[in-house]
Short mmCIF file of C-alpha atoms and ligand atoms in Angstrom, two decimals:
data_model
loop_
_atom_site.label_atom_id
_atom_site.label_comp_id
_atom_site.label_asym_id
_atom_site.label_seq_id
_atom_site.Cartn_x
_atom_site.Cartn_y
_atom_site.Cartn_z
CA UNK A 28 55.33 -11.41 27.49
CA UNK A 29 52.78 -14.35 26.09
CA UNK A 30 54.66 -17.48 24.95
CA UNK A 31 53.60 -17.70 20.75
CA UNK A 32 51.12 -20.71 20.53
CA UNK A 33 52.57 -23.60 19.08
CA UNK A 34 50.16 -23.63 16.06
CA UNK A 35 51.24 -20.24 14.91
CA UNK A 36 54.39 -19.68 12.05
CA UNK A 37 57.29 -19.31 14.49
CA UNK A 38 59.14 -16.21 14.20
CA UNK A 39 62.78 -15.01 14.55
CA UNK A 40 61.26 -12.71 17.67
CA UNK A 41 58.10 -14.00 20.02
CA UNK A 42 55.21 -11.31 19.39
CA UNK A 43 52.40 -10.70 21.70
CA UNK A 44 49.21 -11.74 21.23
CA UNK A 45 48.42 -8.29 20.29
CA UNK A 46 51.08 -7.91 17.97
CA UNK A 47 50.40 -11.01 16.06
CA UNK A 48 46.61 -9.57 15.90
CA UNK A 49 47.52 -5.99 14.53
CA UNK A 50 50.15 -7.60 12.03
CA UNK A 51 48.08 -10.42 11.17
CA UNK A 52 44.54 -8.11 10.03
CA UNK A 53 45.37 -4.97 7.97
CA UNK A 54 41.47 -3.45 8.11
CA UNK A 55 41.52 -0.01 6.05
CA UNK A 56 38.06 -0.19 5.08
CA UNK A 57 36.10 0.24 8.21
CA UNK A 58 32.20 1.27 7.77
CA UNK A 59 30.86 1.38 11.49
CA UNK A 60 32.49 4.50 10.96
CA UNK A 61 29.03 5.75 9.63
CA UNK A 62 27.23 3.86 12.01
CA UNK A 63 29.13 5.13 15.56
CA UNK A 64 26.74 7.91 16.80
CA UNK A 65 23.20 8.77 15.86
CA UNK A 66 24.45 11.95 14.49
CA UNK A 67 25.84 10.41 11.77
CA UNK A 68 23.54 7.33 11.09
CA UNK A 69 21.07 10.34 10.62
CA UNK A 70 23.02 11.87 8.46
CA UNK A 71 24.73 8.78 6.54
CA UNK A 72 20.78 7.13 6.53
CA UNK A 73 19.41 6.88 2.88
CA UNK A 74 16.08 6.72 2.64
CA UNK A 75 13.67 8.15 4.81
CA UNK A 76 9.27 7.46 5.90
CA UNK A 77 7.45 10.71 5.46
CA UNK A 78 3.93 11.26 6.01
CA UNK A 79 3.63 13.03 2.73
CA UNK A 80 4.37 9.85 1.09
CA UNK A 81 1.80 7.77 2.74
CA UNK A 82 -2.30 7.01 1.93
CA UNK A 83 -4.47 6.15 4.48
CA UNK A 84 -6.91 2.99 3.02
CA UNK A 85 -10.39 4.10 5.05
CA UNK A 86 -13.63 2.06 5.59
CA UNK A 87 -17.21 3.86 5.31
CA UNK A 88 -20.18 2.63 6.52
CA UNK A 89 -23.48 3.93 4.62
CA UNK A 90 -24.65 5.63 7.90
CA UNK A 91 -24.65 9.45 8.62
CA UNK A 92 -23.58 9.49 12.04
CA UNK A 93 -22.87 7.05 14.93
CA UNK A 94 -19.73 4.84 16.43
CA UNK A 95 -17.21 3.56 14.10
CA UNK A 96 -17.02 -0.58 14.11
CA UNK A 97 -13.83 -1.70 14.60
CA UNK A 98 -12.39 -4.51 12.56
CA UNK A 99 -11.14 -7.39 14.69
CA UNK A 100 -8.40 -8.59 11.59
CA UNK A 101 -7.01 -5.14 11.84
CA UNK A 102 -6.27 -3.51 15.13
CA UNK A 103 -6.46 0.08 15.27
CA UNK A 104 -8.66 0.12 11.78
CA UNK A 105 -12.20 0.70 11.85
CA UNK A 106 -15.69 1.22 9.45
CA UNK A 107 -16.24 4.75 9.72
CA UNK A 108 -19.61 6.43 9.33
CA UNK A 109 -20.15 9.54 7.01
CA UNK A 110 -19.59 12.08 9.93
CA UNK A 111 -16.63 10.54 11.22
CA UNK A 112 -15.16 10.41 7.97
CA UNK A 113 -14.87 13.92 7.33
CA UNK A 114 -13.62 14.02 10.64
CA UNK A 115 -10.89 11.17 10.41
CA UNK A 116 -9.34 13.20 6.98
CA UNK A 117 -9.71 16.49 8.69
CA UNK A 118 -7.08 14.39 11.34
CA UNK A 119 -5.04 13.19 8.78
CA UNK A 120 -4.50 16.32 6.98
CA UNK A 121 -2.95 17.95 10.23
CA UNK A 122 -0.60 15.00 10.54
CA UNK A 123 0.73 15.56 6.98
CA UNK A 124 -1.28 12.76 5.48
CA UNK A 125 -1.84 14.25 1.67
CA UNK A 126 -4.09 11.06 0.34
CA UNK A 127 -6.96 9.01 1.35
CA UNK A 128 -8.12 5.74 -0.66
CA UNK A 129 -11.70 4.98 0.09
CA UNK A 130 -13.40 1.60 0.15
CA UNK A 131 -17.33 1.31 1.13
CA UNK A 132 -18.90 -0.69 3.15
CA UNK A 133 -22.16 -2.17 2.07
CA UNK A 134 -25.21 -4.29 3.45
CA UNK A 135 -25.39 -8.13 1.98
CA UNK A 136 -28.96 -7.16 0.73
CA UNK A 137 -27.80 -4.35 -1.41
CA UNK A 138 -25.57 -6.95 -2.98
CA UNK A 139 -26.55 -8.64 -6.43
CA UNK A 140 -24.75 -10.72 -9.10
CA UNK A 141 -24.62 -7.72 -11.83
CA UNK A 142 -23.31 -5.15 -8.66
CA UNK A 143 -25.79 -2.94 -9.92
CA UNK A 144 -25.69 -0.78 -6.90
CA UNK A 145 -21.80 0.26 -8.43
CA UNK A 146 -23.70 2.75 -10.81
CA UNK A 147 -26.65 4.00 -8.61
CA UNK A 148 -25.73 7.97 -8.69
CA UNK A 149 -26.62 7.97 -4.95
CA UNK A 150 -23.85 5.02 -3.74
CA UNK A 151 -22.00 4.84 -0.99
CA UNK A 152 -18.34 5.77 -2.26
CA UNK A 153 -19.52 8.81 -4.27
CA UNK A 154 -21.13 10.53 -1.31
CA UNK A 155 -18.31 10.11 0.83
CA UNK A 156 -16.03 11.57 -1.92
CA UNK A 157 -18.45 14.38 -1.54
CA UNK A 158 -18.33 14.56 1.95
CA UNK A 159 -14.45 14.72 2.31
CA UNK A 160 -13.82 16.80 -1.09
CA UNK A 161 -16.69 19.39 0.83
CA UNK A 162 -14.29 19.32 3.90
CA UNK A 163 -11.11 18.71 2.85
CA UNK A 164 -10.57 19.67 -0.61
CA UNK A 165 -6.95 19.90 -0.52
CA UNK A 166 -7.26 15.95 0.40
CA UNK A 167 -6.27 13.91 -2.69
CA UNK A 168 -8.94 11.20 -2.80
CA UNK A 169 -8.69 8.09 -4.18
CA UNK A 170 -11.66 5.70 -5.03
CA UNK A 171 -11.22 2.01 -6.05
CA UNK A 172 -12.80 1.21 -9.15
CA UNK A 173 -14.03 -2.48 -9.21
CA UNK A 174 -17.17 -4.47 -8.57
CA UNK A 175 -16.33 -6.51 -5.25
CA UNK A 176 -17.89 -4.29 -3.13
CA UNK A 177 -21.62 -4.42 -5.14
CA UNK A 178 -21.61 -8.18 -5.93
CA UNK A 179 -22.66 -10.60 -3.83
CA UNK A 180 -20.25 -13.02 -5.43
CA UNK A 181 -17.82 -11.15 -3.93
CA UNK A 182 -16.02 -10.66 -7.34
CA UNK A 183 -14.04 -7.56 -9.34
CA UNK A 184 -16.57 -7.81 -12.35
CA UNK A 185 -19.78 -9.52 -13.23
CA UNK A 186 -19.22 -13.52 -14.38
CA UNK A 187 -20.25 -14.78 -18.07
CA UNK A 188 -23.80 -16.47 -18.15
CA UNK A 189 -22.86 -20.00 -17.32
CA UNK A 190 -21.09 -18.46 -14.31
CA UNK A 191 -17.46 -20.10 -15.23
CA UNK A 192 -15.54 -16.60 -15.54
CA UNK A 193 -15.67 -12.96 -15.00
CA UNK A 194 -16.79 -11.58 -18.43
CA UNK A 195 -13.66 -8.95 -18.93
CA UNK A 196 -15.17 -7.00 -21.67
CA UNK A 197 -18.76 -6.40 -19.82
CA UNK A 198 -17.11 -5.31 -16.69
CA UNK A 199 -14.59 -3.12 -18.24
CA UNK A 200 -17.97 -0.72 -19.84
CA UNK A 201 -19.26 -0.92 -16.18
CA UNK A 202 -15.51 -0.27 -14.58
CA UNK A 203 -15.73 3.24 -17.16
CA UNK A 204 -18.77 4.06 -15.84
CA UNK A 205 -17.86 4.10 -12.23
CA UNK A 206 -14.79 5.93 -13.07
CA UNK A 207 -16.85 8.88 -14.38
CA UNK A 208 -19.77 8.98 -11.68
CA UNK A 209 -16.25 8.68 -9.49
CA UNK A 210 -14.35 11.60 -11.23
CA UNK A 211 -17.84 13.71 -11.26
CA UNK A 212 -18.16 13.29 -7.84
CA UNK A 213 -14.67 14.75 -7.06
CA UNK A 214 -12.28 11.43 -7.00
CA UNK A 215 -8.99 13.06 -7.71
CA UNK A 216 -7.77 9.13 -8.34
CA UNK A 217 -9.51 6.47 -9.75
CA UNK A 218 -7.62 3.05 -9.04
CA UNK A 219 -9.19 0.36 -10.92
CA UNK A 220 -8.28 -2.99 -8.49
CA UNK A 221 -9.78 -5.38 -11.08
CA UNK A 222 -7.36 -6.81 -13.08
CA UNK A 223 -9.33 -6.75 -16.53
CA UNK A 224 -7.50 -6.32 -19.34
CA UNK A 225 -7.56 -3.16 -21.15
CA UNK A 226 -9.17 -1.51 -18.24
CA UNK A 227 -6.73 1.99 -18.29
CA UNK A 228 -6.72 2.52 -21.80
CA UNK A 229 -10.55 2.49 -21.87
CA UNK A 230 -11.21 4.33 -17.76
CA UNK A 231 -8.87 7.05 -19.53
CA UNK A 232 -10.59 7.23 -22.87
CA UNK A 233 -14.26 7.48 -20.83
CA UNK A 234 -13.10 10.09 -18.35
CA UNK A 235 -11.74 12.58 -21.27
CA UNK A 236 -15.13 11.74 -23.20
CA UNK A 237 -16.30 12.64 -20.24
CA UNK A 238 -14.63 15.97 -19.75
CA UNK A 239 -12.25 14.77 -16.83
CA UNK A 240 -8.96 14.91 -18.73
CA UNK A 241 -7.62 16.28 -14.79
CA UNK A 242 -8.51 12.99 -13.00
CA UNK A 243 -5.69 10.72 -12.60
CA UNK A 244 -5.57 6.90 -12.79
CA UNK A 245 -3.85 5.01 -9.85
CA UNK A 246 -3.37 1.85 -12.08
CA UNK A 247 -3.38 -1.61 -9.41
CA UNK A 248 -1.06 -2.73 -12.33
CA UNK A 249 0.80 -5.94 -10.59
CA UNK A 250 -1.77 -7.14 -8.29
CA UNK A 251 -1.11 -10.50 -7.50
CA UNK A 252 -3.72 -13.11 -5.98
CA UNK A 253 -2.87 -12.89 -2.37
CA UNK A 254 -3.59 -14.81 0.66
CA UNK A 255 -2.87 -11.11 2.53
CA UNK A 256 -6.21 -9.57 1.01
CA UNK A 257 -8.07 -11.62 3.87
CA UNK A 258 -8.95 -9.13 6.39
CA UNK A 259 -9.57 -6.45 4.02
CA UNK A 260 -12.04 -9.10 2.89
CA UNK A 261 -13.50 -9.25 5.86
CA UNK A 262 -13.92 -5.47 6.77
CA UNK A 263 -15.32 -5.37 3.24
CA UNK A 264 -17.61 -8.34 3.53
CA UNK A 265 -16.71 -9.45 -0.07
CA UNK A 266 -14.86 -13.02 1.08
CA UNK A 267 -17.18 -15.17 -0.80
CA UNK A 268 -14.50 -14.76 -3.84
CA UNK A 269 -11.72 -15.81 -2.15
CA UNK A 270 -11.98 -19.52 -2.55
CA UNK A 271 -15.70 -20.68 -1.63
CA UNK A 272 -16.98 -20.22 -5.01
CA UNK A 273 -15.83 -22.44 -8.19
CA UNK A 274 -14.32 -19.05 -9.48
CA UNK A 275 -11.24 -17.95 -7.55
CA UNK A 276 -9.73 -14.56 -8.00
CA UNK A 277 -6.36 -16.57 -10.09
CA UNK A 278 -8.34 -16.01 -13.26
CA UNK A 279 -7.36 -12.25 -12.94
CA UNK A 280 -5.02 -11.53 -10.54
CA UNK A 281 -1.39 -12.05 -11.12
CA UNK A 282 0.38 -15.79 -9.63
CA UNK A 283 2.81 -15.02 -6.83
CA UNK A 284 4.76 -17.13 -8.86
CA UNK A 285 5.40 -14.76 -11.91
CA UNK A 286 7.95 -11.44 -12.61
CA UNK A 287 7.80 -11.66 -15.80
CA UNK A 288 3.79 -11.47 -16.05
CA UNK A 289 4.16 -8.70 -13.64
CA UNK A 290 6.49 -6.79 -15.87
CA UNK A 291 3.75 -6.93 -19.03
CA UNK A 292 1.23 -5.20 -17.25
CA UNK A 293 3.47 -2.72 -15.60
CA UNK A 294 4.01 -2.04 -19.53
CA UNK A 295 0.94 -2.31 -20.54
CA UNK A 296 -0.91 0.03 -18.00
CA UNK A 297 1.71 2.66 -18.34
CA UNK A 298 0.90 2.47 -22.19
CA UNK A 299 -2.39 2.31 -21.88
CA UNK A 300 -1.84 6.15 -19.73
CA UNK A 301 -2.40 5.54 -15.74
CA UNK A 302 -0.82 8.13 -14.41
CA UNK A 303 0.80 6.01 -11.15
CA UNK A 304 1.61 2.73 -11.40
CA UNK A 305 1.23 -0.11 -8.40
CA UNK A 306 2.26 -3.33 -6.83
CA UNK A 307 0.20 -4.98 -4.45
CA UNK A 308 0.48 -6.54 -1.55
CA UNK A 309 4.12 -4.66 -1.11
CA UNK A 310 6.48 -6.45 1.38
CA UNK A 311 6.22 -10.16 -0.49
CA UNK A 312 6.98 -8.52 -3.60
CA UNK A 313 9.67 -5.74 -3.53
CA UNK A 314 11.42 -7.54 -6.44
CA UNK A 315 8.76 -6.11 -8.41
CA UNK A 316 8.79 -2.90 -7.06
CA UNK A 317 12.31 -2.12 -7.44
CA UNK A 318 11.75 -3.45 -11.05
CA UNK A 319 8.95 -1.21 -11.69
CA UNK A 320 10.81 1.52 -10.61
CA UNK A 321 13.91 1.10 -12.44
CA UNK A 322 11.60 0.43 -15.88
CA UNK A 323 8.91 3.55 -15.70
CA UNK A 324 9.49 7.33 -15.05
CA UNK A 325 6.30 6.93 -13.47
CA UNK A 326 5.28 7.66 -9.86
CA UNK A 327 5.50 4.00 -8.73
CA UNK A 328 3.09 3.09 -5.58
CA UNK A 329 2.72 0.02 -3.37
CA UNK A 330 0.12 -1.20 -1.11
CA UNK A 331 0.70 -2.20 2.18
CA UNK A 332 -2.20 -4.66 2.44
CA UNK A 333 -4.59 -5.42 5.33
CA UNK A 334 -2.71 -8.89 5.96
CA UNK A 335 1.08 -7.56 6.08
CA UNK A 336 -0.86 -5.23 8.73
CA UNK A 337 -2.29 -7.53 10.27
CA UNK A 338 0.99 -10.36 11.08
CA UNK A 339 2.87 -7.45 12.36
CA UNK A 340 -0.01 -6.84 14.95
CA UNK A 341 -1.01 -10.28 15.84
CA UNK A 342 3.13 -11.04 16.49
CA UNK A 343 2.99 -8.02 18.16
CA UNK A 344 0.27 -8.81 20.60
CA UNK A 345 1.60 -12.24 21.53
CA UNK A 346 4.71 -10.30 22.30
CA UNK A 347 7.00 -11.81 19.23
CA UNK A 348 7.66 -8.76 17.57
CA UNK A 349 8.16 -5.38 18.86
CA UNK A 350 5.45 -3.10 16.73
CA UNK A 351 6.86 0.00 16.03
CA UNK A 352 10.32 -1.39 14.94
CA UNK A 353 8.21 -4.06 12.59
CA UNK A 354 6.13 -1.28 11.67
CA UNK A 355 8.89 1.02 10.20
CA UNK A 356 11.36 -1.05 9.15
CA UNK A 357 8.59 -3.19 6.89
CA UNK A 358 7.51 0.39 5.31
CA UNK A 359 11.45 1.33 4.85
CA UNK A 360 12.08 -1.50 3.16
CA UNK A 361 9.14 -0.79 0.92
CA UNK A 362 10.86 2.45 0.20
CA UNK A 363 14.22 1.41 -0.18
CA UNK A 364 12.86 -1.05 -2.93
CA UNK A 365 11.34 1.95 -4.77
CA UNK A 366 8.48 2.77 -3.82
CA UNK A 367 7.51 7.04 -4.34
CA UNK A 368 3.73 6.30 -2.48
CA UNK A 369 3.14 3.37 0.14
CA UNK A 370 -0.44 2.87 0.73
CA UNK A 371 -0.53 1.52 4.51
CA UNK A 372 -2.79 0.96 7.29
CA UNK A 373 -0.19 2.43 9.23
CA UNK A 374 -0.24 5.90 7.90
CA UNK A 375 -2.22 7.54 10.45
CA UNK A 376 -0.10 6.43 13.40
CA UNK A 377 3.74 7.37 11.52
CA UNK A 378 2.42 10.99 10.75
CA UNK A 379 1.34 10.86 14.55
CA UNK A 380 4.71 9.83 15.48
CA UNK A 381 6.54 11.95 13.39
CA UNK A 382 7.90 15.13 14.80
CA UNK A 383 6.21 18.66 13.32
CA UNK A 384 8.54 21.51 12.20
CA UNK A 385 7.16 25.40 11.80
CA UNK A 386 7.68 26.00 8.30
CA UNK A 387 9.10 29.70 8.30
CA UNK A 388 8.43 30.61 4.79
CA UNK A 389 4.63 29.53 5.00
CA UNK A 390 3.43 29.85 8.82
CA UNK A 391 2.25 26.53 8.22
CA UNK A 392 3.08 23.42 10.53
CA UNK A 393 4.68 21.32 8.03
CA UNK A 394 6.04 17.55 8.75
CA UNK A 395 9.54 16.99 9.10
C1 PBG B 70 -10.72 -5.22 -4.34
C2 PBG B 70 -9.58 -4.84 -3.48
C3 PBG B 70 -8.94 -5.69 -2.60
C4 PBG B 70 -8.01 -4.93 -1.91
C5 PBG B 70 -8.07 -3.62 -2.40
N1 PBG B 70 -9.05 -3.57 -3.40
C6 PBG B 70 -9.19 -7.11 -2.27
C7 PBG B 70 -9.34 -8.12 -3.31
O1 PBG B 70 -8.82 -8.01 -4.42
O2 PBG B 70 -10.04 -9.10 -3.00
C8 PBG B 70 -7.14 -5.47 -0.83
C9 PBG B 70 -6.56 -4.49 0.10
C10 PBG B 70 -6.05 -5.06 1.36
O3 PBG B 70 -5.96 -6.29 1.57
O4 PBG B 70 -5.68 -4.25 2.22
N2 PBG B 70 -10.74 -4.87 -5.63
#
């Protein structure tokens, strides 16, 4: 028998110290329940990483064959030359990967001010769509449609005459054209990454005048102007944009600061017909993706960018964060906000890690 402590109500009766706990706290509603085994947090666990829901961004390098260049910024990512490429999707397709988003790599010299080299029937990009859609046609490949890749500015679109602003209306006609050369060459997706206005409405109404009423639009539809673009930058070579020149990217991409903004072109692209609509960068703003998914019917899509890759790696590597855990539970939460598609650096290395089922009714080795 414990003597009651003199600060507790006295009673008729002394209790025990466990009696005066099991009297004192009536819990009924107890939820570790679900969380006591891994049996049921399995079961009880509501949203779930999948391969099949992930794109792989990929780097090419205008070369035919050789060794891929890493990219310091981004551990494990590298600039892959035409061969490898159709090699690296053939990888990903046995994983479960479904999608591929491809970005080219080009020399400073074939850089200019207009990005002329964007419409040259021979670039980069639309060769390596070739390449992969002759390997891997059941890939579905994605091509960015904007200019920073061809201007040595390092813009989205070509700049007015004095050089003060990017001249929306010029580079939406050039934006159509590289949608079509893109769809011709076998882009399932074209994702315009500008932020022009009125860029959908007219990429769609060039690619049916076209004749390719089949190719989608991946709309970058809230696309903020981030400080985690930088490596991508880099492995790009397209930084001069980001701050040395008068002209920042602010003009056109969305302020951190602003839902509301974000919300209008979520409308607007959706009305103007793409097909998916995104967020980007995706962990900083899954406000915005769970509103985006709770306004459209839409397929909604977020990009994992090259800097939310990259601070989970460079904690990592000083030993602050463990990787893997990082690694999934930054791409869960960009689920559990809404997200259908997560485009991620990390896509290659989940599938790897996820465990592959037999899928009876097909033969086929299908992800679990
Ligand atoms: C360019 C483009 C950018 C990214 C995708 N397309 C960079 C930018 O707007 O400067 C960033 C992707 C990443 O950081 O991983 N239109």
């Amino acid at each position: 028998m414990v003597p009651c402590h003199d600060s507790l109500p006295r009673r008729a009766t002394p209790l025990t110290v466990r009696g005066i706990m099991e009297t004192a706290f009536e819990i009924t509603q107890r939820p570790r329940r679900l969380r006591r085994s891994d049996a049921v947090r399995t079961l009880a666990r509501e949203t779930r990483l999948h391969p099949e829901q992930l794109i792989q961004p990929l780097f090419v390098l205008d070369r035919r064959s050789g060794e891929p260049e890493p990219i310091e910024s981004m551990p494990g990512q590298v600039r892959l030359p035409l061969d490898r490429l159709a090699a690296e999707c053939g990888e990903l397709a046995s994983l479960g990967i479904r999608g591929v988003a491809l970005f080219p790599v080009l020399a400073a010299e074939t850089k200019d001010a207009a990005g002329i080299g964007a419409l040259d029937p021979e670039t980069l990009i639309l060769r390596a769509v070739r390449t992969v859609k002759a390997t891997h046609p059941d890939l579905c490949v994605i091509t960015d449609v904007a200019l920073d890749p061809y201007t040595d500015h390092g813009h989205d679109g070509v700049l007015t005459e004095d050089g003060t602003d990017v001249d929306n209306d010029r580079t939406v006609s050039i934006l159509c054209e590289m949608a079509v050369l893109n769809a011709a060459a076998g882009a399932d997706f074209v994702a315009p990454s500008d932020m022009m206005d009125g860029r959908v409405g007219a990429i769609r109404k060039a690619l049916d005048a076209a004749g390719y009423t089949g190719t989608g639009i991946l709309a970058y539809s809230a696309k903020f102007n981030s400080a985690f673009y930088g490596p991508f930058r880099e492995a790009v070579g397209s930084a001069a944009a980001a701050g040395t020149t008068l002209l920042g990217k602010h003009t056109y991409q969305l302020d951190p600061a602003n839902r509301r903004a974000a919300l209008r072109e979520l409308d607007l692209d959706a009305a103007e017909g793409a097909d998916i609509l995104m967020v980007k960068p995706a962990g900083p703003y899954l406000d915005i993706i769970r509103e985006a998914r709770e306004r459209t019917d839409l397929p909604v899509a977020a990009y994992q960018v090259s800097g939310e890759y990259a601070q989970i790696h460079a904690a990592a590597r000083l030993g602050w964060l463990d990787l893997r855990r990082a690694r999934d539970e930054s791409l869960l939460a960009i689920r559990r906000a809404g997200a259908d598609i997560i485009l991620t650096y990390f896509a290659k290395e989940v599938a790897r890690e996820t465990p592959q089922a037999k899928d009876s009714d097909s033969g086929k080795t299908t992800a679990t």
